[in-house]
PDB file of C-alpha atoms in Angstrom:
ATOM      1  CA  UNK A   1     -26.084 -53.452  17.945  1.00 73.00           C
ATOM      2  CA  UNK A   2     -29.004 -54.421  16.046  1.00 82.00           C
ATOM      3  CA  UNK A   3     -30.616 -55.832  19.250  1.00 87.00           C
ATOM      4  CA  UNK A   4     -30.152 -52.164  20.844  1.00 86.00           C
ATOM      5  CA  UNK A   5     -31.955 -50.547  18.235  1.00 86.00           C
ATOM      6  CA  UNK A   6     -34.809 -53.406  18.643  1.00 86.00           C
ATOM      7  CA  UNK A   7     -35.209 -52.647  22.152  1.00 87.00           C
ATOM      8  CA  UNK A   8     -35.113 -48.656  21.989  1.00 89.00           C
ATOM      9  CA  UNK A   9     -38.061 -49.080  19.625  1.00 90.00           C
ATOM     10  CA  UNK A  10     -39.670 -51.117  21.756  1.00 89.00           C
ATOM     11  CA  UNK A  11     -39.467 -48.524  24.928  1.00 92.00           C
ATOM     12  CA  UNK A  12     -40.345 -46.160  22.174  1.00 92.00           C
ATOM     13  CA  UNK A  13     -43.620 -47.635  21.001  1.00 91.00           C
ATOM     14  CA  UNK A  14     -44.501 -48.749  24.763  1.00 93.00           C
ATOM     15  CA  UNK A  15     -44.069 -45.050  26.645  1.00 92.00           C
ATOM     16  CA  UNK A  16     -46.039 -43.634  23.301  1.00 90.00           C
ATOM     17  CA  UNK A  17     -48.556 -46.235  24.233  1.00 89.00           C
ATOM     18  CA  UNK A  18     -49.219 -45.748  27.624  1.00 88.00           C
ATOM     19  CA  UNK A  19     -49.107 -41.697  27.557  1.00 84.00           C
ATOM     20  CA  UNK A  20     -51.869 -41.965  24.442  1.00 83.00           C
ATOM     21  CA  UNK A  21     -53.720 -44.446  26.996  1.00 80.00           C
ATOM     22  CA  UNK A  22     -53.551 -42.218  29.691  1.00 78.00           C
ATOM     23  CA  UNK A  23     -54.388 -39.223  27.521  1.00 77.00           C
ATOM     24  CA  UNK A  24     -57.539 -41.233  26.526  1.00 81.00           C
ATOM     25  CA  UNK A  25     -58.504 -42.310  29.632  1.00 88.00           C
ATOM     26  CA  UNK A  26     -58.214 -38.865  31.522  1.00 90.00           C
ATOM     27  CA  UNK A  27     -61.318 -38.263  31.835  1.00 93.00           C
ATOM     28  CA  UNK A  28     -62.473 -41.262  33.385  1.00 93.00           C
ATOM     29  CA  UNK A  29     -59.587 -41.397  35.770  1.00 92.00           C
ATOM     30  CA  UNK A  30     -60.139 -38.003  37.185  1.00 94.00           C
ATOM     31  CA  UNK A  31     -63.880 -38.606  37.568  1.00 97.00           C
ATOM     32  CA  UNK A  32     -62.993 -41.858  39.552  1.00 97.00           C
ATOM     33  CA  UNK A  33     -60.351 -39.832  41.644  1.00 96.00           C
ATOM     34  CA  UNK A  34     -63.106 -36.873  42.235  1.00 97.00           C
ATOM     35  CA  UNK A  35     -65.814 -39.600  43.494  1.00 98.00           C
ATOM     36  CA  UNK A  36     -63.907 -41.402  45.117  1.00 98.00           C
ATOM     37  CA  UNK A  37     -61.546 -38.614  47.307  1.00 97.00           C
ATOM     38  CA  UNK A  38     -65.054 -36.995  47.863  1.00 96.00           C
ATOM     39  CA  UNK A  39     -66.706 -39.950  49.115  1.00 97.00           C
ATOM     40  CA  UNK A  40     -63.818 -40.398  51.145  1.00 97.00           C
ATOM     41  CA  UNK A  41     -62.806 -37.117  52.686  1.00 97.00           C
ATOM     42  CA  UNK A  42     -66.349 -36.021  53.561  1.00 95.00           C
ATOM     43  CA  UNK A  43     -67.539 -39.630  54.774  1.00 95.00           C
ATOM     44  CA  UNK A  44     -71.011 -39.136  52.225  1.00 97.00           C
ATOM     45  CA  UNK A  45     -71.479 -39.940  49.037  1.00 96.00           C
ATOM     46  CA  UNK A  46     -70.377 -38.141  45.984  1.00 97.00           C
ATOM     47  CA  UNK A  47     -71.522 -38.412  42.356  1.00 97.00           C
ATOM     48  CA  UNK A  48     -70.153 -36.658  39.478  1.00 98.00           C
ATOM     49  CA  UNK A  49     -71.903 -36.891  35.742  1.00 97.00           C
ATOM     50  CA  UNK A  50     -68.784 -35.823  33.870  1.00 97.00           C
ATOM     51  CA  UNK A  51     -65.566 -33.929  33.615  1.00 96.00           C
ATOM     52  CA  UNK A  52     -63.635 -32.929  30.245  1.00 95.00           C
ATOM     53  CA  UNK A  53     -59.968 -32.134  30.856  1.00 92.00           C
ATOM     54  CA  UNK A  54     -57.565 -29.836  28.259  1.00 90.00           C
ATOM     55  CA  UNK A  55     -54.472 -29.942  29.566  1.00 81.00           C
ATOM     56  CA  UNK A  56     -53.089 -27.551  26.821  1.00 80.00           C
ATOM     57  CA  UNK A  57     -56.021 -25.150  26.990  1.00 84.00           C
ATOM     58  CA  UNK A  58     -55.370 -25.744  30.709  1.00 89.00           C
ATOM     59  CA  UNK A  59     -58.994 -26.207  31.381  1.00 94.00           C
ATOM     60  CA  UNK A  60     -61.519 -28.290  33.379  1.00 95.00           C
ATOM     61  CA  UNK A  61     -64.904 -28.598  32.791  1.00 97.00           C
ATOM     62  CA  UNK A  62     -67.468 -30.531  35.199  1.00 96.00           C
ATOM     63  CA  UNK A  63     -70.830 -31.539  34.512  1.00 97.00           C
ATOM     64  CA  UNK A  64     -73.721 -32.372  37.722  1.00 97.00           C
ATOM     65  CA  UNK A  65     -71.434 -32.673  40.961  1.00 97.00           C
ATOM     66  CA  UNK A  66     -73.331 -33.962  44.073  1.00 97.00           C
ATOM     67  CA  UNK A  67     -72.672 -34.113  47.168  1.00 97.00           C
ATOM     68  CA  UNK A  68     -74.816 -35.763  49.930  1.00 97.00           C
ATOM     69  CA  UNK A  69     -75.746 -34.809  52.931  1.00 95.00           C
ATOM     70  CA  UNK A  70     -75.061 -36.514  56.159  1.00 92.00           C
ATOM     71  CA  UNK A  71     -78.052 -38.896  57.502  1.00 91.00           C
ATOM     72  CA  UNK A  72     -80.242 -36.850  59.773  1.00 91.00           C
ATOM     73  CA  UNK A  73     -80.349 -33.959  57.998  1.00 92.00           C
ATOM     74  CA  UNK A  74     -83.749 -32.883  55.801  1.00 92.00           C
ATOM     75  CA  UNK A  75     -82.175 -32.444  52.192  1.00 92.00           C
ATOM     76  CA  UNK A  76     -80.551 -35.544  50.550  1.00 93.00           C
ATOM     77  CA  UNK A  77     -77.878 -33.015  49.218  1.00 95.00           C
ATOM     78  CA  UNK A  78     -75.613 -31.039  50.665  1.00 95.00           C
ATOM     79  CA  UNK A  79     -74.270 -29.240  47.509  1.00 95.00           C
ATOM     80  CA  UNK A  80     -75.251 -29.888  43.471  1.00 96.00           C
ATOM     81  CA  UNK A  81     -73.585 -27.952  41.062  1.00 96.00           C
ATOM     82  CA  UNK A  82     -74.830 -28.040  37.533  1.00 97.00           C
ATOM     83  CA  UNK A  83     -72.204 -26.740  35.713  1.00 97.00           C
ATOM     84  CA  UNK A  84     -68.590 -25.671  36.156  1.00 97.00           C
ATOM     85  CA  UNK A  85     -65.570 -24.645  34.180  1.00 97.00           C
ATOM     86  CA  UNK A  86     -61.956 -23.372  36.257  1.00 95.00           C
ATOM     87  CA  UNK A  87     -59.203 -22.134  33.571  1.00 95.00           C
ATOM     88  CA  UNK A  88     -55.449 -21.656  34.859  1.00 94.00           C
ATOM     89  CA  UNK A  89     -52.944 -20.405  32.629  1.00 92.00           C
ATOM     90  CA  UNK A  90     -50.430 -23.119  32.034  1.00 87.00           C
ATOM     91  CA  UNK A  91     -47.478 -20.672  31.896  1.00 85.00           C
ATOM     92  CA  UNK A  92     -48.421 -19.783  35.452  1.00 88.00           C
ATOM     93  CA  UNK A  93     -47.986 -23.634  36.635  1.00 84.00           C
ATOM     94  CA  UNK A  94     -44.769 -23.283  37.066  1.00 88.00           C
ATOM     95  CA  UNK A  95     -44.683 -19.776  39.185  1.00 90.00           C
ATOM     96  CA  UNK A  96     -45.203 -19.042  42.515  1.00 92.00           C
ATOM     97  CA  UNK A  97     -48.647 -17.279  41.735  1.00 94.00           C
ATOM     98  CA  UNK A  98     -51.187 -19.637  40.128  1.00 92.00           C
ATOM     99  CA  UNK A  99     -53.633 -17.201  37.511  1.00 95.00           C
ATOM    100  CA  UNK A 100     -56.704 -18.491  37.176  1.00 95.00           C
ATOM    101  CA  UNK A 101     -58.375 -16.407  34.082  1.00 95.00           C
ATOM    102  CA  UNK A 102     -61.790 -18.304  34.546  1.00 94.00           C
ATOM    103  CA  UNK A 103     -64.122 -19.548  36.851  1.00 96.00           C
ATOM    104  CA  UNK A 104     -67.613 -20.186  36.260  1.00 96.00           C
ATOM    105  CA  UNK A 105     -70.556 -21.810  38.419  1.00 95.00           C
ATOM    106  CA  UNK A 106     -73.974 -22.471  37.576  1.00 91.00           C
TER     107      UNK A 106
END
């Protein structure tokens, strides 16, 4: 019995760990996936400074996006955006309508 209880706590203590991990480490992860499915979806580079998930304000903010343009063509970018926040409201994840409350682009 007493070996139970030692390895509930340990399955305990680990999950806790790796969802405060991942909770740490959001950030970075989603600016890897947004380079990287960029890069690789539109076959040109793309470059983003920084992104700031809330998952319970159910928020995203972005931070100097770039996207490159194709060789051959006179501008090195294709599309910058400075600035960017999209809000959904959580309770709306769920439902068959998504409400987005906010989105702002500068």
């Amino acid at each position: 019995m007493k070996t139970l209880v030692k390895v509930l706590i340990a399955l305990v203590v680990i999950v806790v760990a790796v969802v405060a991990g991942t909770l740490f480490y959001v950030d970075t992860l989603a600016k890897k996936a947004i380079e990287y499915g960029g890069t690789e979806a539109l076959g040109v580079a793309t470059r983003l400074d920084r992104i700031s998930l809330s998952f319970l304000g159910g928020q995203a903010d972005l931070n100097r996006l770039e996207i490159a343009n194709p060789q051959g063509f006179s501008s090195q970018q294709f599309f910058v955006l400075g600035e960017g926040r999209v809000a959904v409201s959580p309770g709306s994840l769920l439902d068959d309508t998504l409400v987005i409350p906010d989105i702002r682009l500068a």
